[in-house]
Coordinates of C-alpha atoms (C1' of nucleotides) in Angstrom, one line a residue:
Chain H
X1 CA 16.1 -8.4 -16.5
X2 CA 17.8 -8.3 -19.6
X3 CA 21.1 -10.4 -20.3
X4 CA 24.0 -8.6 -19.8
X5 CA 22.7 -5.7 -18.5
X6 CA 24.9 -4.3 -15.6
X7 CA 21.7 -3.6 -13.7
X8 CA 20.8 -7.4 -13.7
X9 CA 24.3 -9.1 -13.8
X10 CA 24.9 -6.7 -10.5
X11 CA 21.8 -9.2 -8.7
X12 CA 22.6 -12.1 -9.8
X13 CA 26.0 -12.2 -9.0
X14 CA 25.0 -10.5 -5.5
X15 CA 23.0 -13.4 -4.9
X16 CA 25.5 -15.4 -6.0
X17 CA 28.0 -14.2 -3.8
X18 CA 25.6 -14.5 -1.0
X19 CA 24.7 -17.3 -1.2
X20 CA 28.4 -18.8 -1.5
X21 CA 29.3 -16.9 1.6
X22 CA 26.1 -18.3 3.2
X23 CA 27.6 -21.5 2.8
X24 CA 31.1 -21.2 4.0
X25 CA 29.6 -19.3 6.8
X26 CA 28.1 -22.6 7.7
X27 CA 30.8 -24.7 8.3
X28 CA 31.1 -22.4 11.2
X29 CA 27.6 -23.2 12.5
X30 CA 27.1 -19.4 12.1
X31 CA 24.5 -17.4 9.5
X32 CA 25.6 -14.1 7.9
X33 CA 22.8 -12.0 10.9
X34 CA 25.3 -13.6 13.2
X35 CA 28.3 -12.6 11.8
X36 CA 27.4 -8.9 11.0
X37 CA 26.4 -8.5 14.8
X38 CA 29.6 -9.9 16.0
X39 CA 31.8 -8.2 13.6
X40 CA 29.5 -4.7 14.6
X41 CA 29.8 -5.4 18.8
X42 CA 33.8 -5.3 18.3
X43 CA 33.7 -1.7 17.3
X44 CA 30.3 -0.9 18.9
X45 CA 30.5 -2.4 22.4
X46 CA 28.5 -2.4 25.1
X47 CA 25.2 -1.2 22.5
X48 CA 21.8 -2.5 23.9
X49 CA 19.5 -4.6 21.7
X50 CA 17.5 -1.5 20.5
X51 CA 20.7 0.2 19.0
X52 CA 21.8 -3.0 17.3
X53 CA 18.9 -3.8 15.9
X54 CA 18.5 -0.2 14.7
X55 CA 22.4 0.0 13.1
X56 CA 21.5 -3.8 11.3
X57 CA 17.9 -3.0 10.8
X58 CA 17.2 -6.6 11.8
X59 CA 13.2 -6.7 14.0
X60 CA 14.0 -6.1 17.9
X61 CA 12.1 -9.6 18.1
X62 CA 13.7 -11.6 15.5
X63 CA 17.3 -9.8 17.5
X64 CA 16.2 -12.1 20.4
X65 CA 16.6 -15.6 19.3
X66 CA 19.7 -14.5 17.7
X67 CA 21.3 -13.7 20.7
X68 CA 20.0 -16.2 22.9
X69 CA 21.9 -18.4 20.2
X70 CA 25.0 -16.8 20.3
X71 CA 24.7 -16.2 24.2
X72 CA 24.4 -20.1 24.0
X73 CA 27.6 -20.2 22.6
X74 CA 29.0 -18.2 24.6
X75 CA 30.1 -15.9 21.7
X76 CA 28.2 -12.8 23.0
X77 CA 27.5 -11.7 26.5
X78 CA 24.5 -9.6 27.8
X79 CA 25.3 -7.6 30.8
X80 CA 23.4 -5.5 33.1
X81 CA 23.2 -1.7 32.3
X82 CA 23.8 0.0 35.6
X83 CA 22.2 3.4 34.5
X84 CA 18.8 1.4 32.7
X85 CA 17.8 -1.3 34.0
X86 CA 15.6 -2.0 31.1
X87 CA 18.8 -2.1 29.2
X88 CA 21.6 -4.8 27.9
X89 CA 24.8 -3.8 27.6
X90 CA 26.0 -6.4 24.8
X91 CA 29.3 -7.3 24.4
X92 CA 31.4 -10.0 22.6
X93 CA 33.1 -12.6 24.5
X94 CA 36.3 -14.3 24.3
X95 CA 35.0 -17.3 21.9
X96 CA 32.9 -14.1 20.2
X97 CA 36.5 -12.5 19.3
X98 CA 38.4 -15.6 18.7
X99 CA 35.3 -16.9 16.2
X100 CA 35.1 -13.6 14.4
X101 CA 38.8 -13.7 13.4
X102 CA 37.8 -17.0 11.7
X103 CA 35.0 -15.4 10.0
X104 CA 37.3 -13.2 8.3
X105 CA 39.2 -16.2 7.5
X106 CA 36.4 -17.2 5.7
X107 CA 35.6 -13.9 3.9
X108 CA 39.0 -13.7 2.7
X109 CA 38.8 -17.2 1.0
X110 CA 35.2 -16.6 0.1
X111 CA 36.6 -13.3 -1.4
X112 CA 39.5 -15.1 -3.2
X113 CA 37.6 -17.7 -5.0
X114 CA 34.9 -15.2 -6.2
X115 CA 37.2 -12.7 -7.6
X116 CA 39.8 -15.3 -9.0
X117 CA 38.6 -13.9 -12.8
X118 CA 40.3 -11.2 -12.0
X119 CA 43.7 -9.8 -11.2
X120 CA 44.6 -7.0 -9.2
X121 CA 44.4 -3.9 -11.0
X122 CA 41.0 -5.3 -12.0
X123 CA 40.2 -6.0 -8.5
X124 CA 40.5 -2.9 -7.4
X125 CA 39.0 -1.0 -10.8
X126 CA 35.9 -2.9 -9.8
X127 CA 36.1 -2.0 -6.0
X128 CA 35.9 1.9 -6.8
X129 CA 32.9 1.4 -9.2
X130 CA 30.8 -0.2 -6.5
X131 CA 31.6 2.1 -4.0
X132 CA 31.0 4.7 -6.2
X133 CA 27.4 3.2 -6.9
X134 CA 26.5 1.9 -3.0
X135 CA 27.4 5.8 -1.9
X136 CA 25.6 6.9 -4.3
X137 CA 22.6 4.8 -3.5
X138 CA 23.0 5.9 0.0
X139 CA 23.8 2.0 1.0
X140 CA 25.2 2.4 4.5
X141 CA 28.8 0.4 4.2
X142 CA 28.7 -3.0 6.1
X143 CA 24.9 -3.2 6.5
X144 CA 23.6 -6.0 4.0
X145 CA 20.1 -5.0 3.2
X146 CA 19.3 -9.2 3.4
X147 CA 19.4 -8.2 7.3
X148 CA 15.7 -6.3 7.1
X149 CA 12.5 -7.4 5.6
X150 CA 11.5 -5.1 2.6
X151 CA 8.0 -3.0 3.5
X152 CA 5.3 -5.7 2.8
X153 CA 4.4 -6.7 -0.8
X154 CA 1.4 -4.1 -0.9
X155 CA -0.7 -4.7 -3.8
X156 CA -3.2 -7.0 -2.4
X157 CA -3.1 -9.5 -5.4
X158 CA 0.2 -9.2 -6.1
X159 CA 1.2 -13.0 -4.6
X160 CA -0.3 -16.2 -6.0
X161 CA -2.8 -17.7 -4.3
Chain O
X1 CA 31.6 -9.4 5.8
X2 CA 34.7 -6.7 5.7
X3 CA 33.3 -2.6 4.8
X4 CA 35.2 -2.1 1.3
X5 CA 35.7 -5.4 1.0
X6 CA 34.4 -6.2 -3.2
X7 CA 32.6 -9.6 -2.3
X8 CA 30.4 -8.1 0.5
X9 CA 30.5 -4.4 -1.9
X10 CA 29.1 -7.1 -4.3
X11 CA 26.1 -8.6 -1.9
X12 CA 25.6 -5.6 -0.7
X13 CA 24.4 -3.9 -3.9
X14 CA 23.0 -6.7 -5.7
X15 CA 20.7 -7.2 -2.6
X16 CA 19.7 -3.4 -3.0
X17 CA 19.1 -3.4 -6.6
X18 CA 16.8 -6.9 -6.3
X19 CA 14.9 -4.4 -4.2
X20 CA 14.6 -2.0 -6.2
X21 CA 13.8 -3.7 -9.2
X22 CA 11.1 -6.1 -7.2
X23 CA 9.7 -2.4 -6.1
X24 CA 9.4 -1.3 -9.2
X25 CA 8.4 -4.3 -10.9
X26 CA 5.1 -4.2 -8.1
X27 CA 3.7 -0.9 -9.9
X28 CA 2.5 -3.8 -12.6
X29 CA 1.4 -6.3 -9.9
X30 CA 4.2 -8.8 -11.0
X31 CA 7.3 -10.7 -9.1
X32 CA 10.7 -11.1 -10.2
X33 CA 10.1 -14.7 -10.9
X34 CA 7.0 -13.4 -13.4
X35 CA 9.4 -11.4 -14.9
X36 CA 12.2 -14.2 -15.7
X37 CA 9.2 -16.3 -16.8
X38 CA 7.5 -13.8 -19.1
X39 CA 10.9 -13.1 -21.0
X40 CA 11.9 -16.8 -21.3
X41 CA 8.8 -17.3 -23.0
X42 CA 9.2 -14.9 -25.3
X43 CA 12.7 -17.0 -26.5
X44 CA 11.6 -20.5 -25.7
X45 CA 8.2 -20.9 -26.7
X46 CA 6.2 -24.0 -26.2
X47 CA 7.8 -25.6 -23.5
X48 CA 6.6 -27.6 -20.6
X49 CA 6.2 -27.1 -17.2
X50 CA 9.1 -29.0 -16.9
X51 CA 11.9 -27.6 -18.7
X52 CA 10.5 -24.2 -17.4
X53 CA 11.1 -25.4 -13.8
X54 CA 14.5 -26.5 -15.2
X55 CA 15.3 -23.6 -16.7
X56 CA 14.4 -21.0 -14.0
X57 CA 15.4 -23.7 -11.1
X58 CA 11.9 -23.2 -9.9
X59 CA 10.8 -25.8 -8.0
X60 CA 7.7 -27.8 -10.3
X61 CA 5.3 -27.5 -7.5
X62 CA 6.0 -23.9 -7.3
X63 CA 5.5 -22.8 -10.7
X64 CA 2.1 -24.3 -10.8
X65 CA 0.4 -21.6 -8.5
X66 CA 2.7 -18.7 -10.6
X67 CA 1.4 -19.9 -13.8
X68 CA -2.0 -20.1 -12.4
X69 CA -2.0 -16.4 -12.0
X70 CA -0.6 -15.7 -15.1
X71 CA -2.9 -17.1 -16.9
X72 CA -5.6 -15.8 -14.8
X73 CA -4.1 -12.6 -15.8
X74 CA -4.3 -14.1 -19.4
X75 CA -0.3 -13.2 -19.9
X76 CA 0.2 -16.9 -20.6
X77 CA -1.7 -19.6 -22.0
X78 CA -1.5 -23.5 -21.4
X79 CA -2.0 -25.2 -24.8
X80 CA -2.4 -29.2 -25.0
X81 CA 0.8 -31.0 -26.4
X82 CA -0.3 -33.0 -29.0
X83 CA 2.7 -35.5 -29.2
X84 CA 2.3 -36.0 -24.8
X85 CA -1.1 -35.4 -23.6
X86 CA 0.9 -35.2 -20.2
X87 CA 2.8 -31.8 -20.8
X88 CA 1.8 -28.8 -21.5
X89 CA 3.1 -26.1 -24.3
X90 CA 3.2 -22.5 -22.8
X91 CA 2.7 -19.9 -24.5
X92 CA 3.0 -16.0 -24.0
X93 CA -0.1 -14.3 -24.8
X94 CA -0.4 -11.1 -26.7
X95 CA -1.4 -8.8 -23.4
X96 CA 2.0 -10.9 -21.7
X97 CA 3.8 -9.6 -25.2
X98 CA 2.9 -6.3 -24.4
X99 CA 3.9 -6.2 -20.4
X100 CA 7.1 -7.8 -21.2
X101 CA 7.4 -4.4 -23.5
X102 CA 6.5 -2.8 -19.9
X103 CA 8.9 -4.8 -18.1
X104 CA 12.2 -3.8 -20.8
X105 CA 11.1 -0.3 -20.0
X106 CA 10.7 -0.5 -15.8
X107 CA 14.3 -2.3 -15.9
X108 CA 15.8 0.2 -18.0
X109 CA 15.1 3.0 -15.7
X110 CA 16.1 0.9 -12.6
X111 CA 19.4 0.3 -14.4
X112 CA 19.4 4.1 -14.9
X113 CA 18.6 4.8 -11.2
X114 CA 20.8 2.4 -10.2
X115 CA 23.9 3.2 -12.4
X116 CA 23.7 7.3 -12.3
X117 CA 26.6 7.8 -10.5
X118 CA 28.8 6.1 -13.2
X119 CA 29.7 7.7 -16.7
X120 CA 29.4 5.8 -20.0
X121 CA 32.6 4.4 -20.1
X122 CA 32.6 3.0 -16.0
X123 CA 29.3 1.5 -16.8
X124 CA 30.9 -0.6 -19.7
X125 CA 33.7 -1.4 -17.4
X126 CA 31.7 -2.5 -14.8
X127 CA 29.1 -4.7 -17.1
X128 CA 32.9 -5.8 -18.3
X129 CA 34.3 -6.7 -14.9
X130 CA 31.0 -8.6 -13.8
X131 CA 30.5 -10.3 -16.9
X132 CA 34.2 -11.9 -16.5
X133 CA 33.2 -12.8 -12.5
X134 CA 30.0 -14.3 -13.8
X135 CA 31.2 -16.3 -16.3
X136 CA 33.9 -17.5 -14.1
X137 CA 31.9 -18.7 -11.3
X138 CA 29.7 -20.5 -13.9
X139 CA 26.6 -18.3 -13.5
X140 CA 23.8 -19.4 -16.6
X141 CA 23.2 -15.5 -18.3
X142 CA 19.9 -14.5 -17.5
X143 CA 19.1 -17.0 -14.8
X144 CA 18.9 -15.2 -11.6
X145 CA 19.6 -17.1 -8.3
X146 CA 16.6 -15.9 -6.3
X147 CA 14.6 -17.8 -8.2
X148 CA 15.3 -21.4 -6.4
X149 CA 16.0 -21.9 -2.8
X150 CA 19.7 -23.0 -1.9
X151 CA 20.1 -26.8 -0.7
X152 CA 18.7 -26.6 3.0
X153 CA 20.5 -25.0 5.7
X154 CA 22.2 -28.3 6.6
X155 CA 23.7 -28.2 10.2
X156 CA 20.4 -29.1 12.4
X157 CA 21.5 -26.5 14.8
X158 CA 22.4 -23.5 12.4
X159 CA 18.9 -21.8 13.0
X160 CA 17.8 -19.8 15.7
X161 CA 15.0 -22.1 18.2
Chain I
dT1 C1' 2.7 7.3 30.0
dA2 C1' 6.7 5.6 27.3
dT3 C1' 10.3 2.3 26.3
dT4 C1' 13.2 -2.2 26.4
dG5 C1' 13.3 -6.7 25.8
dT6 C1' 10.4 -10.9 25.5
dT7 C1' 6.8 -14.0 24.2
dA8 C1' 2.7 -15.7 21.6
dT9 C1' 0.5 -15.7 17.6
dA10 C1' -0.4 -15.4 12.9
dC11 C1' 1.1 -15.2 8.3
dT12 C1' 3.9 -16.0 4.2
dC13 C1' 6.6 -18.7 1.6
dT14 C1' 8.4 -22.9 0.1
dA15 C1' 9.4 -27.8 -0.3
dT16 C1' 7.8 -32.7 0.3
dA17 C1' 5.2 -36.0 -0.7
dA18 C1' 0.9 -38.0 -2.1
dC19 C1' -2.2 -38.1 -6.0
dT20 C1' -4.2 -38.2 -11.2
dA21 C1' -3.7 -38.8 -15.8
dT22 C1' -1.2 -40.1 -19.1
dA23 C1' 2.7 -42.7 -21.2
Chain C
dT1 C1' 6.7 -48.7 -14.1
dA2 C1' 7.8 -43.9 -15.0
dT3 C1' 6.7 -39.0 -15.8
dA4 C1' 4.0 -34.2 -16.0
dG5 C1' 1.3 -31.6 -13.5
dT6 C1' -1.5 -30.8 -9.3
dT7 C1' -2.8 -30.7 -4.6
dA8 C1' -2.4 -31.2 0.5
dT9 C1' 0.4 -30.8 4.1
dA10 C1' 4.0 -29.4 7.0
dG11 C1' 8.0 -26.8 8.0
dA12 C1' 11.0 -22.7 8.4
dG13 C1' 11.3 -17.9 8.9
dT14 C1' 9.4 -13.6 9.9
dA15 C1' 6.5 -9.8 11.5
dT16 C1' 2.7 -8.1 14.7
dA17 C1' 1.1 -7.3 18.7
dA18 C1' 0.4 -8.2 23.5
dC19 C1' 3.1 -8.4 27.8
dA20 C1' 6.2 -7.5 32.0
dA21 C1' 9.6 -4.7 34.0
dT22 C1' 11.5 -0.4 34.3
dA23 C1' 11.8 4.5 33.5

DNA sequence: TATTGTTATACTCTATAACTATA
DNA sequence: TATAGTTATAGAGTATAACAATA
């Protein structure tokens, strides 16, 4: 909590960055759930909902309305799994590949303008020391922990009320 | 969105060490947004409702029911203002002196947890680094995002219904 | 009997706006 | 008439748990 501690500089500008890429995200009518799913179905096709929500650690329920959304849209498809019939076999769609080349359109620029303190060398300098700290806090690379809900605030009294 | 990528390296983490920090911060029944108030307290004594909300970017409605349990918890007081029987002057109390001492000490040994992968001189390059990417993109030191709510998800049909 | 996906419900959190007391 | 703080209300977002279909 202190001022330039690493510790707290690392949330804030997390949140920060977030928050920025929340936005630009938007203009695409899409929210950073959506995106991670369609980025995750082009290397992890045909998954069912149980798998996907397992990899993102999103709720199987909260997973519904997300991809009736994006079904809406025609960005994601759910198709019958011959073997389960309690199964989906999701996959992305045309529009679903076409859109998510656009979301890393976005990420780039999102990237740029965050990162434009810094050049190169610096860039990368700072690259190794997150990775360094995210494997060794056993962060799964590509799942944002903004995906799942943390365990309930315990302590009974702990919220104001 | 990209695995690797610094900006989502950067949302990634800072997401996880909010976590952490919120988790740890629980074991003395109070909320990151206790925290920031506690410790601006100890700096800016004696100012209103108001200015904290300002400040912190907590909403004014919001802050009444945080305060309420702070000084429940008789870590804060309300004093009259003498000059504007409208405001009030808050105050930390002696116990909220004390639990910020608590608070210095939980942080430091999230920072530790967090940052034990990294030697001495990588931890000053990466407080360096971020400090420089902060400062950049105009983040206020000390004032962490969390703390208000971004400006409505605009587009009526971004959310899942 | 267990599991997948779905729906219904309840709960938490927060902002909005109305209210009071002071200025 | 405007402002500080408060309260009441409503809205968004989410998890919990019950449910139907299938295994």
């Amino acid at each position: 909590m202190e001022r330039g501690q690493p510790a707290f500089l690392l949330a804030q500008l997390g949140a920060h960055a977030a928050n920025q890429f929340t936005e630009r995200l938007a203009v695409l009518q899409l929210t950073p759930a959506d995106a991670g799913i369609l980025r995750l179905l082009r290397v992890a096709a045909a998954i069912s909902q149980q798998e996907l929500s397992e990899k993102l650690r999103i709720h199987p329920s909260r997973l519904v309305a997300i991809l009736d959304n994006l079904e809406r849209r025609q960005l994601v498809e759910r198709k019958p799994n011959p073997n389960d019939r309690r199964l989906y076999s999701l996959h992305l769609t045309k529009d679903g590949g076409e859109i998510l080349e656009r979301i890393g359109k976005v990420a780039r620029e999102h990237q740029e303008a965050l990162l434009s303190a810094l050049n190169a060398a610096d860039r990368k300098k700072l690259t190794e020391l997150l990775q360094q700290v995210g494997d060794q806090q056993g962060l799964t690379r590509g799942v944002h922990p903004g995906y799942q809900r943390l365990g309930k605030t315990k302590p009974a009294d702990l919220k104001h009320s």
